[in-house]
């Protein structure tokens, strides 16, 4: 767990028009469940940490299937996320989805949600960002924009259901064997369907674990770390 002294209390945001401070709800109070995406990694420490923070957790572990032998690791990763999306689509509240190598900051449960809880068209909200871009700031002071990387993010039931369909599009256009940066397509896919996507001004955790060798093989950076932590 990443230690920070700023994780003790919920931090208010500022109304972008009136400049008044607004208390945002705590993350733990807005999330139905945390789904941990894993393959063969141990998740015991992460589970224990999140449970201590007040979250209910479930591990979504990739299962080897004969018909997927030879598929790109990036494609298999996407399928595992899709399993989590199917569950999130059936939830009553937003779902936090994290990969097994996510390292949350201390007090993550008490952190303010980085999206506007009154927004009925929330799509994806990243808690860990990569190549992030701010498009606009909501009246409650939340940043709307773009990010890639699926290390830690929140989905509403509606946006989770939409992303299930994205997998079918990628399967049709790229196939199972090709390397795809599917995570960089998530924001645009949801935005095209009128969802509004949110990014935090500071990351809620760090990206640990080993890098995916496919990234370097395809000319991308093999390692990424959080720009700014809470």
C-alpha atoms as one frame of an Amber mdcrd trajectory, in Angstrom:
protein
   0.000   0.000   0.000   1.270   3.449  -0.862   1.456   5.650   2.226   0.138
   9.204   2.145  -0.811  11.680   4.830  -3.482  13.194   2.595  -5.668  10.095
   2.662  -7.064  10.682   6.153 -10.146  12.710   5.277 -12.414  13.326   2.337
 -11.125  16.291   0.357 -13.737  18.799  -0.865 -13.814  19.995  -4.441 -14.624
  23.509  -5.619 -17.635  24.499  -7.731 -16.157  25.707 -11.021 -18.686  28.574
 -11.257 -19.431  29.708  -7.700 -15.992  28.726  -6.298 -17.737  27.275  -3.242
 -16.226  24.180  -1.625 -18.260  21.004  -2.127 -17.976  17.896   0.030 -17.806
  14.827  -2.197 -19.031  11.394  -1.028 -16.470   8.813   0.041 -15.412   6.215
  -2.487 -16.317   3.289  -0.234 -19.907   4.549   0.090 -20.472   4.699  -3.678
 -19.071   1.319  -4.735 -21.067  -1.925  -4.785 -18.015  -4.188  -4.954 -14.360
  -4.314  -5.971 -13.558  -6.839  -8.695  -9.881  -7.842  -8.826  -8.691  -8.929
 -12.282  -6.082 -11.680 -12.001  -4.472 -14.568 -13.851  -2.052 -16.514 -11.648
  -0.994 -13.653  -9.376  -1.539 -13.798  -5.631  -4.211 -11.327  -4.574  -4.297
 -11.990  -0.832  -2.531  -8.788   0.226  -4.607  -6.619  -2.100  -7.844  -8.260
  -0.963  -6.962  -7.825   2.713  -6.041  -4.183   2.135  -9.289  -3.358   0.351
 -11.439  -5.238   2.868  -9.744  -3.272   5.651 -10.744  -0.108   3.786 -14.374
  -1.230   3.925 -14.822  -2.677   0.427 -16.402  -5.985  -0.535 -14.029  -7.816
  -2.889 -14.186 -10.614  -5.433 -11.399 -12.033  -7.602 -12.115 -12.519 -11.309
  -9.424 -14.982 -12.363  -8.650 -15.786 -15.990  -9.340 -19.398 -16.941  -7.273
 -21.109 -19.640  -9.459 -22.390 -22.474  -8.378 -24.608 -25.332 -10.189 -22.544
 -27.969  -8.194 -19.472 -26.929  -4.783 -21.113 -27.226  -2.545 -18.880 -29.344
  -4.530 -15.727 -28.609  -2.681 -12.500 -27.888  -2.103 -11.831 -24.167  -3.685
  -8.411 -24.671  -6.791 -10.084 -26.093  -6.963 -12.537 -23.177  -6.592  -9.634
 -20.755  -9.498  -7.873 -22.447 -11.659 -10.993 -22.110 -10.930 -11.123 -18.398
 -11.944  -7.498 -18.032 -15.080  -8.310 -20.017 -16.016 -10.918 -17.407 -15.819
  -8.180 -14.791 -17.842  -5.829 -16.999 -20.634  -8.395 -17.260 -20.816  -8.538
 -13.463 -20.657  -4.769 -13.136 -23.540  -4.430 -15.590 -25.741  -6.388 -13.163
 -24.821  -4.352 -10.075 -27.042  -1.696  -8.503 -24.177   0.726  -7.834 -20.908
   1.515  -9.621 -18.207  -1.158  -9.486 -14.504  -0.599  -8.858 -12.349  -2.838
 -11.052  -8.628  -3.192 -10.347  -5.864  -5.358 -11.734  -3.953  -7.631  -9.378
  -0.861  -5.395  -9.416  -2.699  -2.253  -8.295  -1.212  -0.758  -5.113  -3.798
   1.531  -3.456  -2.871   4.514  -1.318  -3.627   4.340   2.386  -7.148   5.439
   3.167  -8.464   4.896  -0.357 -11.913   4.093   1.016 -12.168   7.572   2.538
 -11.086   9.279  -0.678 -13.654  11.448  -2.491 -15.141  10.019  -5.656 -13.498
  11.755  -8.655 -16.726  11.862 -10.662 -19.887  13.928 -10.318 -22.317  11.667
  -8.395 -25.265  13.631  -9.824 -24.232  12.923 -13.425 -26.623  10.350 -14.912
 -24.287   9.618 -17.837 -21.075   8.693 -16.028 -19.096   6.291 -18.176 -15.693
   5.233 -16.901 -13.821   6.916 -14.068 -10.122   6.170 -13.829  -8.422   5.984
 -10.435  -5.060   5.340 -12.106  -4.287   7.259 -15.283  -1.900   7.044 -18.204
  -1.610   9.660 -20.986  -4.516  11.520 -19.406  -6.118  14.584 -20.983  -8.656
  16.940 -19.386 -11.511  17.913 -21.712 -13.550  19.951 -19.220 -14.273  20.426
 -15.518 -17.770  19.869 -14.139 -19.530  22.371 -11.875 -18.575  20.169  -8.926
 -14.911  20.448  -9.864 -14.493  16.977 -11.379 -12.295  16.531 -14.437 -13.805
  14.953 -17.539 -11.395  13.582 -20.066  -9.331  10.778 -21.536  -7.015   8.149
 -20.137  -5.727   4.766 -21.084  -4.567   1.827 -18.911  -7.054  -0.315 -17.001
  -5.179  -0.687 -13.721  -7.976   0.784 -11.583 -11.280   2.258 -12.736 -14.964
   2.592 -11.898 -17.875   1.639 -14.148 -21.587   2.250 -13.778 -23.937  -0.617
 -14.681 -24.850   1.210 -17.899 -21.292   1.870 -19.072 -20.204  -1.655 -18.146
 -22.923  -3.075 -20.368 -21.766  -0.868 -23.224 -18.149  -2.033 -22.916 -19.225
  -5.658 -23.238 -20.258  -4.748 -26.786 -16.865  -3.125 -27.480 -15.184  -6.504
 -27.113 -17.302  -7.910 -29.918 -16.262  -5.040 -32.196 -12.556  -5.592 -31.500
 -12.929  -9.330 -32.030 -14.480  -8.658 -35.432 -12.000  -6.014 -36.593  -8.723
  -7.307 -35.121  -9.255 -10.937 -34.217  -7.982 -12.852 -31.216  -4.337 -13.232
 -32.230  -3.402  -9.604 -32.907  -1.946  -7.243 -30.313  -4.361  -4.356 -29.732
  -4.243  -1.317 -27.480  -7.905  -1.850 -26.692  -7.633   0.111 -23.450  -6.979
   3.291 -25.431 -10.308   2.819 -27.240 -12.492   2.684 -24.126 -12.938   6.433
 -23.638 -13.846   7.147 -27.255 -16.198   4.170 -27.411 -18.146   5.378 -24.379
 -18.067   9.049 -25.391 -19.552   8.129 -28.780 -22.471   6.674 -26.824 -23.029
   9.918 -24.881 -21.249   8.851 -21.697 -19.075  11.339 -19.810 -15.755   9.970
 -18.591 -13.779  11.202 -15.596 -10.134  11.321 -14.561  -8.693  12.211 -11.139
  -6.302  15.093 -10.630  -4.249  12.734  -8.464  -3.946   8.953  -8.706  -5.497
   6.707  -6.057  -2.697   4.170  -6.234   0.376   2.919  -8.040   0.965   0.351
 -10.773   3.127  -2.488  -9.480   3.964  -5.882 -10.944   5.763  -6.876 -14.110
   5.207  -5.041 -17.409   3.473  -6.746 -20.325   6.253  -7.741 -22.796   3.841
  -7.103 -25.680   4.095  -3.363 -25.045   7.840  -3.229 -25.706   7.556  -5.621
 -28.649   5.141  -3.178 -30.263   7.181  -0.049 -29.652   5.469   1.151 -26.477
   6.973   1.890 -23.084   7.113  -1.244 -20.965   6.802   0.521 -17.598   4.457
   3.244 -16.397   4.025   4.837 -13.003   1.524   7.287 -11.538   2.243  10.934
 -12.333   0.892  12.327  -9.039  -0.372  10.326  -6.044  -2.844  11.305  -3.351
